N, CA, C and O of each residue as an XYZ file, in Angstrom:
584
protein
N       0.837     -1.177      0.000
C       0.000      0.000      0.000
C       0.885      1.244      0.000
O       1.788      1.378      0.826
N       0.614      2.146     -0.932
C       1.402      3.370     -1.051
C       0.804      4.437     -0.147
O      -0.414      4.561     -0.023
N       1.671      5.190      0.468
C       1.215      6.210      1.407
C       1.202      7.587      0.762
O       1.705      7.793     -0.342
N       0.604      8.524      1.500
C       0.573      9.919      1.035
C       1.984     10.477      0.918
O       2.269     11.251      0.004
N       2.870     10.094      1.833
C       4.247     10.597      1.802
C       4.974     10.165      0.534
O       5.786     10.919     -0.004
N       4.691      8.966      0.058
C       5.302      8.479     -1.166
C       4.897      9.362     -2.354
O       5.742      9.765     -3.153
N       3.615      9.653     -2.458
C       3.134     10.500     -3.543
C       3.660     11.928     -3.421
O       4.006     12.547     -4.427
N       3.723     12.449     -2.214
C       4.259     13.799     -2.001
C       5.723     13.866     -2.417
O       6.153     14.837     -3.038
N       6.489     12.828     -2.072
C       7.913     12.842     -2.438
C       8.083     12.728     -3.957
O       8.988     13.345     -4.518
N       7.230     11.951     -4.630
C       7.291     11.854     -6.097
C       6.942     13.200     -6.736
O       7.614     13.634     -7.672
N       5.911     13.852     -6.243
C       5.516     15.156     -6.768
C       6.627     16.169     -6.536
O       6.940     16.962     -7.424
N       7.223     16.149     -5.351
C       8.326     17.060     -5.041
C       9.509     16.809     -5.966
O      10.137     17.758     -6.435
N       9.823     15.533     -6.237
C      10.937     15.192     -7.123
C      10.681     15.689     -8.542
O      11.570     16.261     -9.172
N       9.487     15.477     -9.035
C       9.140     15.927    -10.384
C       9.192     17.444    -10.463
O       9.706     17.997    -11.436
N       8.665     18.124     -9.447
C       8.692     19.590     -9.427
C      10.131     20.100     -9.369
O      10.461     21.082    -10.033
N      10.984     19.456     -8.592
C      12.388     19.877     -8.480
C      13.120     19.715     -9.809
O      13.859     20.603    -10.234
N      12.910     18.583    -10.451
C      13.561     18.340    -11.742
C      13.060     19.333    -12.777
O      13.848     19.857    -13.564
N      11.763     19.599    -12.786
C      11.195     20.576    -13.724
C      11.785     21.960    -13.507
O      12.111     22.653    -14.471
N      11.925     22.365    -12.258
C      12.489     23.684    -11.942
C      13.938     23.784    -12.414
O      14.330     24.791    -13.005
N      14.728     22.754    -12.160
C      16.136     22.767    -12.579
C      16.235     22.849    -14.106
O      17.047     23.614    -14.628
N      15.427     22.079    -14.819
C      15.431     22.146    -16.281
C      15.009     23.522    -16.781
O      15.592     24.032    -17.738
N      14.014     24.127    -16.156
C      13.559     25.462    -16.528
C      14.683     26.477    -16.366
O      14.894     27.312    -17.245
N      15.406     26.414    -15.252
C      16.507     27.345    -15.001
C      17.615     27.155    -16.032
O      18.157     28.140    -16.535
N      17.958     25.928    -16.353
C      19.017     25.661    -17.321
C      18.638     26.192    -18.697
O      19.452     26.832    -19.363
N      17.411     25.931    -19.123
C      16.955     26.413    -20.434
C      16.899     27.936    -20.448
O      17.287     28.560    -21.436
N      16.423     28.538    -19.367
C      16.323     30.008    -19.301
C      17.685     30.664    -19.374
O      17.863     31.646    -20.095
N      18.642     30.140    -18.644
C      19.976     30.735    -18.652
C      20.671     30.530    -19.990
O      21.434     31.394    -20.425
N      20.427     29.422    -20.641
C      21.054     29.148    -21.917
C      20.546     30.024    -23.044
O      21.265     30.268    -24.013
N      19.317     30.499    -22.928
C      18.738     31.290    -24.018
C      18.749     32.788    -23.745
O      18.188     33.556    -24.527
N      19.362     33.211    -22.674
C      19.384     34.634    -22.333
C      20.258     35.418    -23.295
O      21.296     34.941    -23.753
N      19.825     36.604    -23.585
C      20.604     37.504    -24.427
C      21.445     38.406    -23.530
O      21.019     38.791    -22.441
N      22.622     38.732    -23.993
C      23.479     39.660    -23.267
C      23.049     41.070    -23.633
O      22.885     41.386    -24.811
N      22.867     41.919    -22.626
C      22.414     43.285    -22.876
C      23.480     44.270    -22.418
O      24.097     44.097    -21.367
N      23.685     45.306    -23.225
C      24.628     46.376    -22.891
C      23.927     47.703    -23.135
O      23.020     47.800    -23.962
N      24.355     48.714    -22.411
C      23.817     50.055    -22.643
C      24.952     50.966    -23.076
O      26.119     50.725    -22.767
N      24.587     52.016    -23.797
C      25.573     53.006    -24.214
C      25.784     54.009    -23.098
O      24.847     54.346    -22.374
N      27.018     54.490    -22.957
C      27.319     55.543    -21.997
C      26.856     56.892    -22.540
O      26.386     56.990    -23.674
N      26.994     57.923    -21.719
C      26.607     59.277    -22.134
C      27.548     59.750    -23.236
O      28.768     59.614    -23.138
N      26.964     60.298    -24.266
C      27.732     60.731    -25.419
C      28.224     62.163    -25.262
O      27.437     63.043    -24.912
N      29.516     62.421    -25.514
C      30.008     63.797    -25.508
C      29.574     64.559    -26.769
O      29.564     65.790    -26.777
N      29.220     63.832    -27.823
C      28.833     64.447    -29.093
C      27.342     64.752    -29.126
O      26.939     65.833    -29.555
N      26.512     63.796    -28.670
C      25.054     63.957    -28.619
C      24.624     63.536    -27.208
O      24.199     62.398    -27.012
N      24.728     64.448    -26.214
C      24.490     64.071    -24.817
C      23.109     63.478    -24.526
O      22.972     62.690    -23.589
N      22.101     63.829    -25.289
C      20.760     63.305    -25.031
C      20.565     61.889    -25.565
O      19.586     61.227    -25.217
N      21.471     61.424    -26.395
C      21.323     60.104    -27.015
C      21.467     58.988    -25.988
O      22.352     59.024    -25.134
N      20.597     58.012    -26.083
C      20.653     56.819    -25.242
C      20.435     55.609    -26.130
O      19.961     55.736    -27.259
N      20.774     54.458    -25.629
C      20.545     53.271    -26.427
C      20.929     52.002    -25.722
O      21.572     52.011    -24.671
N      20.516     50.900    -26.330
C      20.792     49.570    -25.803
C      21.234     48.657    -26.928
O      20.889     48.850    -28.093
N      22.004     47.658    -26.541
C      22.452     46.634    -27.475
C      22.087     45.285    -26.868
O      22.342     45.034    -25.690
N      21.490     44.423    -27.680
C      21.172     43.073    -27.249
C      21.928     42.116    -28.158
O      21.828     42.192    -29.382
N      22.690     41.210    -27.540
C      23.469     40.237    -28.297
C      22.978     38.853    -27.898
O      22.954     38.501    -26.719
N      22.593     38.085    -28.894
C      22.061     36.748    -28.636
C      22.746     35.764    -29.572
O      22.937     36.046    -30.755
N      23.109     34.617    -29.036
C      23.732     33.581    -29.854
C      22.621     32.780    -30.523
O      21.699     32.301    -29.862
N      22.722     32.644    -31.839
C      21.693     31.925    -32.590
C      21.945     30.415    -32.548
O      22.972     29.957    -32.046
N      21.009     29.668    -33.073
C      21.116     28.206    -33.076
C      22.314     27.711    -33.871
O      22.860     26.647    -33.578
N      22.729     28.481    -34.879
C      23.878     28.066    -35.697
C      25.180     28.738    -35.251
O      26.111     28.884    -36.043
N      25.240     29.143    -33.987
C      26.444     29.698    -33.350
C      26.905     31.040    -33.905
O      28.075     31.393    -33.757
N      26.016     31.791    -34.537
C      26.311     33.171    -34.904
C      25.818     34.082    -33.789
O      25.050     33.659    -32.926
N      26.259     35.322    -33.812
C      25.818     36.309    -32.834
C      24.901     37.305    -33.530
O      25.293     37.940    -34.508
N      23.684     37.438    -33.023
C      22.723     38.398    -33.558
C      22.811     39.643    -32.685
O      22.600     39.576    -31.474
N      23.121     40.772    -33.300
C      23.339     42.034    -32.585
C      22.212     42.984    -32.950
O      22.025     43.324    -34.118
N      21.458     43.413    -31.934
C      20.346     44.336    -32.151
C      20.654     45.633    -31.417
O      20.821     45.635    -30.198
N      20.730     46.740    -32.159
C      21.057     48.050    -31.601
C      19.834     48.950    -31.717
O      19.243     49.066    -32.791
N      19.453     49.589    -30.606
C      18.353     50.554    -30.609
C      18.820     51.820    -29.912
O      19.377     51.762    -28.816
N      18.593     52.964    -30.546
C      18.994     54.246    -29.970
C      17.819     55.220    -29.997
O      16.951     55.155    -30.868
N      17.816     56.122    -29.020
C      16.812     57.187    -28.927
C      17.526     58.527    -28.821
O      18.674     58.602    -28.384
N      16.834     59.574    -29.223
C      17.349     60.943    -29.148
C      18.659     61.117    -29.911
O      19.514     61.917    -29.531
N      18.797     60.370    -30.974
C      19.986     60.456    -31.806
C      19.729     61.504    -32.884
O      18.988     61.263    -33.837
N      20.345     62.660    -32.720
C      20.142     63.760    -33.665
C      20.568     63.340    -35.062
O      21.476     62.521    -35.207
N      19.933     63.882    -36.089
C      20.371     63.575    -37.454
C      21.851     63.916    -37.628
O      22.328     64.937    -37.133
N      22.557     63.056    -38.328
C      24.003     63.225    -38.492
C      24.364     64.550    -39.163
O      25.450     65.082    -38.933
N      23.466     65.085    -39.989
C      23.778     66.350    -40.661
C      23.682     67.554    -39.722
O      24.020     68.670    -40.116
N      23.230     67.341    -38.494
C      23.188     68.427    -37.503
C      24.409     68.446    -36.597
O      24.540     69.332    -35.752
N      25.291     67.491    -36.761
C      26.505     67.451    -35.944
C      27.498     68.483    -36.451
O      27.352     69.033    -37.542
N      28.502     68.728    -35.639
C      29.552     69.652    -36.038
C      30.893     68.919    -35.932
O      31.338     68.655    -34.815
N      31.537     68.588    -37.013
C      31.164     68.833    -38.398
C      30.020     67.912    -38.830
O      29.813     66.833    -38.276
N      29.305     68.373    -39.821
C      28.154     67.659    -40.353
C      28.583     66.339    -40.995
O      29.609     66.271    -41.672
N      27.785     65.294    -40.774
C      28.039     63.980    -41.375
C      26.774     63.493    -42.073
O      25.714     64.108    -41.953
N      26.891     62.401    -42.792
C      25.764     61.862    -43.548
C      24.969     60.817    -42.769
O      23.744     60.761    -42.876
N      25.665     59.987    -41.984
C      24.989     58.872    -41.316
C      25.819     58.370    -40.149
O      26.939     58.819    -39.908
N      25.228     57.426    -39.436
C      25.905     56.788    -38.311
C      26.263     55.359    -38.695
O      25.474     54.660    -39.332
N      27.469     54.928    -38.301
C      27.924     53.570    -38.560
C      28.124     52.865    -37.219
O      28.706     53.423    -36.289
N      27.630     51.629    -37.140
C      27.776     50.816    -35.933
C      28.975     49.900    -36.130
O      29.122     49.254    -37.167
N      29.830     49.859    -35.111
C      31.048     49.060    -35.128
C      31.029     48.090    -33.966
O      30.396     48.337    -32.939
N      31.726     46.993    -34.139
C      31.913     46.071    -33.019
C      33.384     45.742    -32.869
O      34.116     45.560    -33.842
N      33.782     45.675    -31.622
C      35.109     45.179    -31.275
C      34.905     43.695    -31.006
O      34.030     43.329    -30.221
N      35.694     42.837    -31.639
C      35.500     41.398    -31.475
C      36.378     40.849    -30.358
O      37.256     41.535    -29.836
N      36.119     39.601    -30.010
C      36.945     38.948    -28.994
C      38.350     38.668    -29.515
O      39.224     38.256    -28.753
N      38.570     38.888    -30.805
C      39.908     38.735    -31.400
C      40.570     40.093    -31.628
O      41.532     40.197    -32.389
N      40.062     41.121    -30.976
C      40.592     42.490    -31.033
C      40.508     43.108    -32.422
O      41.338     43.945    -32.778
N      39.530     42.711    -33.197
C      39.302     43.327    -34.502
C      38.129     44.289    -34.400
O      37.223     44.096    -33.589
N      38.153     45.315    -35.220
C      37.045     46.263    -35.294
C      36.363     46.059    -36.638
O      37.012     46.075    -37.684
N      35.024     45.862    -36.600
C      34.281     45.588    -37.820
C      33.095     46.527    -37.959
O      32.390     46.798    -36.988
N      32.881     47.018    -39.159
C      31.700     47.800    -39.514
C      30.556     46.797    -39.670
O      30.620     45.909    -40.520
N      29.498     46.938    -38.839
C      28.399     45.967    -38.919
C      27.113     46.574    -39.470
O      26.113     45.868    -39.603
N      27.117     47.862    -39.792
C      25.922     48.427    -40.400
C      25.757     49.902    -40.150
O      26.564     50.530    -39.465
N      24.691     50.452    -40.719
C      24.410     51.885    -40.619
C      23.096     52.129    -39.890
O      22.171     51.318    -39.938
N      23.047     53.275    -39.213
C      21.812     53.743    -38.587
C      21.521     55.120    -39.152
O      22.378     56.003    -39.139
N      20.331     55.294    -39.638
C      19.878     56.630    -40.017
C      18.822     57.023    -39.004
O      17.850     56.296    -38.799
N      19.004     58.151    -38.382
C      18.021     58.563    -37.385
C      16.802     59.145    -38.069
O      16.899     59.745    -39.140
N      15.654     58.960    -37.440
C      14.406     59.509    -37.970
C      13.470     59.777    -36.808
O      13.645     59.226    -35.722
N      12.486     60.616    -37.033
C      11.497     60.892    -35.997
C      10.479     59.765    -35.986
O      10.138     59.191    -37.020
N       9.998     59.464    -34.763
C       8.962     58.466    -34.624
C       7.637     58.982    -35.166
O       7.436     60.192    -35.271
N       6.741     58.077    -35.506
C       5.452     58.436    -36.078
C       4.622     59.287    -35.114
O       4.043     60.296    -35.518
N       4.562     58.887    -33.855
C       3.773     59.620    -32.865
C       4.653     60.286    -31.811
O       4.194     60.566    -30.704
N       5.898     60.536    -32.148
C       6.835     61.065    -31.171
C       7.776     62.067    -31.828
O       8.052     61.983    -33.025
N       8.261     63.010    -31.040
C       9.259     63.955    -31.536
C      10.678     63.447    -31.350
O      11.628     64.082    -31.807
N      10.832     62.307    -30.683
C      12.157     61.756    -30.430
C      12.749     61.169    -31.701
O      12.081     60.448    -32.443
N      14.015     61.491    -31.936
C      14.733     60.856    -33.027
C      15.142     59.468    -32.556
O      15.576     59.297    -31.417
N      15.007     58.494    -33.416
C      15.369     57.136    -33.030
C      15.959     56.399    -34.213
O      15.819     56.819    -35.362
N      16.616     55.304    -33.919
C      17.192     54.470    -34.959
C      17.441     53.084    -34.423
O      17.571     52.888    -33.215
N      17.509     52.125    -35.319
C      17.841     50.766    -34.914
C      18.446     50.012    -36.083
O      18.308     50.412    -37.239
N      19.112     48.924    -35.768
C      19.677     48.054    -36.795
C      19.960     46.699    -36.173
O      20.170     46.575    -34.966
N      19.961     45.698    -37.020
C      20.273     44.336    -36.596
C      21.343     43.788    -37.531
O      21.285     43.980    -38.745
N      22.319     43.102    -36.942
C      23.408     42.509    -37.722
C      23.714     41.122    -37.170
O      23.336     40.794    -36.045
N      24.386     40.329    -37.954
C      24.806     38.992    -37.543
C      26.311     38.874    -37.750
O      26.853     39.356    -38.744
N      26.971     38.229    -36.803
C      28.426     38.064    -36.893
C      28.814     36.662    -36.450
O      28.177     36.079    -35.573
N      29.858     36.129    -37.059
C      30.379     34.842    -36.609
C      31.345     35.025    -35.440
O      31.642     34.077    -34.713
N      31.832     36.260    -35.267
C      32.748     36.550    -34.168
C      31.985     37.147    -32.996
O      30.980     37.832    -33.182
N      32.468     36.882    -31.790
C      31.805     37.359    -30.584
C      32.129     38.838    -30.349
O      33.299     39.209    -30.254
N      31.091     39.685    -30.255
C      31.342     41.105    -29.976
C      31.631     41.330    -28.487
O      30.971     40.760    -27.618
N      32.629     42.171    -28.219
C      32.945     42.525    -26.833
C      32.564     43.964    -26.522
O      32.364     44.326    -25.363
N      32.464     44.782    -27.565
C      32.099     46.191    -27.400
C      31.425     46.660    -28.682
O      31.795     46.246    -29.780
N      30.435     47.524    -28.528
C      29.741     48.116    -29.673
C      29.878     49.626    -29.558
O      29.731     50.184    -28.470
N      30.162     50.298    -30.685
C      30.193     51.753    -30.670
C      29.692     52.298    -31.999
O      29.689     51.604    -33.016
N      29.270     53.558    -31.966
C      28.680     54.209    -33.134
C      29.483     55.463    -33.451
O      29.784     56.263    -32.565
N      29.827     55.624    -34.727
C      30.529     56.831    -35.169
C      29.686     57.541    -36.225
O      28.852     56.929    -36.891
N      29.921     58.835    -36.361
C      29.300     59.619    -37.428
C      30.254     59.607    -38.609
O      31.439     59.904    -38.463
N      29.732     59.263    -39.777
C      30.576     59.113    -40.963
C      29.917     59.769    -42.175
O      28.720     60.058    -42.158
N      30.701     59.999    -43.220
C      30.188     60.511    -44.489
C      29.817     59.384    -45.450
O      29.093     59.597    -46.423
N      30.319     58.191    -45.166
C      30.103     57.057    -46.053
C      29.870     55.819    -45.196
O      30.570     55.624    -44.203
N      28.915     54.990    -45.553
C      28.613     53.791    -44.781
C      29.527     52.623    -45.048
O      29.497     51.634    -44.316
N      30.351     52.716    -46.096
C      31.227     51.606    -46.465
C      32.651     51.778    -45.958
O      33.571     51.179    -46.514
N      32.855     52.572    -44.928
C      34.204     52.797    -44.419
C      34.731     51.546    -43.726
O      33.968     50.768    -43.153
N      36.051     51.368    -43.788
C      36.685     50.190    -43.203
C      37.194     50.423    -41.789
O      37.369     49.483    -41.015
N      37.428     51.691    -41.462
C      37.949     52.035    -40.149
C      37.101     53.151    -39.557
O      36.667     54.047    -40.282
N      36.860     53.112    -38.257
C      36.018     54.145    -37.650
C      36.695     55.508    -37.652
O      37.907     55.623    -37.475
N      35.877     56.540    -37.858
C      36.374     57.905    -37.775
C      36.550     58.319    -36.324
O      36.312     57.535    -35.405
N      36.964     59.546    -36.136
C      37.275     60.027    -34.785
C      36.050     60.488    -34.015
O      36.133     60.695    -32.805
N      34.903     60.655    -34.690
C      33.708     61.181    -34.041
C      32.845     60.044    -33.483
O      31.846     59.649    -34.085
N      33.257     59.525    -32.313
C      32.507     58.436    -31.659
C      31.323     59.075    -30.938
O      31.495     59.929    -30.068
N      30.132     58.649    -31.312
C      28.904     59.227    -30.764
C      28.444     58.458    -29.540
O      28.126     59.070    -28.520
N      28.400     57.152    -29.609
C      27.983     56.307    -28.494
C      28.909     55.110    -28.382
O      29.420     54.611    -29.385
N      29.124     54.651    -27.142
C      29.998     53.511    -26.889
C      29.422     52.725    -25.716
O      28.986     53.319    -24.730
N      29.414     51.387    -25.810
C      28.888     50.597    -24.700
C      29.814     50.686    -23.501
O      31.027     50.857    -23.621
N      29.194     50.564    -22.350
C      29.959     50.665    -21.097
C      30.538     49.320    -20.725
O      31.213     49.201    -19.703
């Protein structure tokens, strides 16, 4: 004859195993999040970067910025913003462009971009440039992750 304690211990065991599996799956699928520091070029600009490892071992990088003034309003004036990543191999790579625009129901300038890389990013930064196809970042760093 099985007792109530036997069933309680089985339920507790199943619940414990389920909780441990949930924690393992949750931690494995978490995205790394970084924020940009205060910009000396555009002090009102803020933003976040989310880096997530995909199923095929690439890194998906999602950059979102707010209050990013149009590049042509900077001094000196530029055409666009370029997003760069510093890799775990100490390389700097151009991963895309951000053009700022006003939101539909908001006066805030905003921009975003998504890129994929086979190399692990250690730092993300944004520069103002005249051309989106540049190989090396210019000196006008607008935002940099902390």
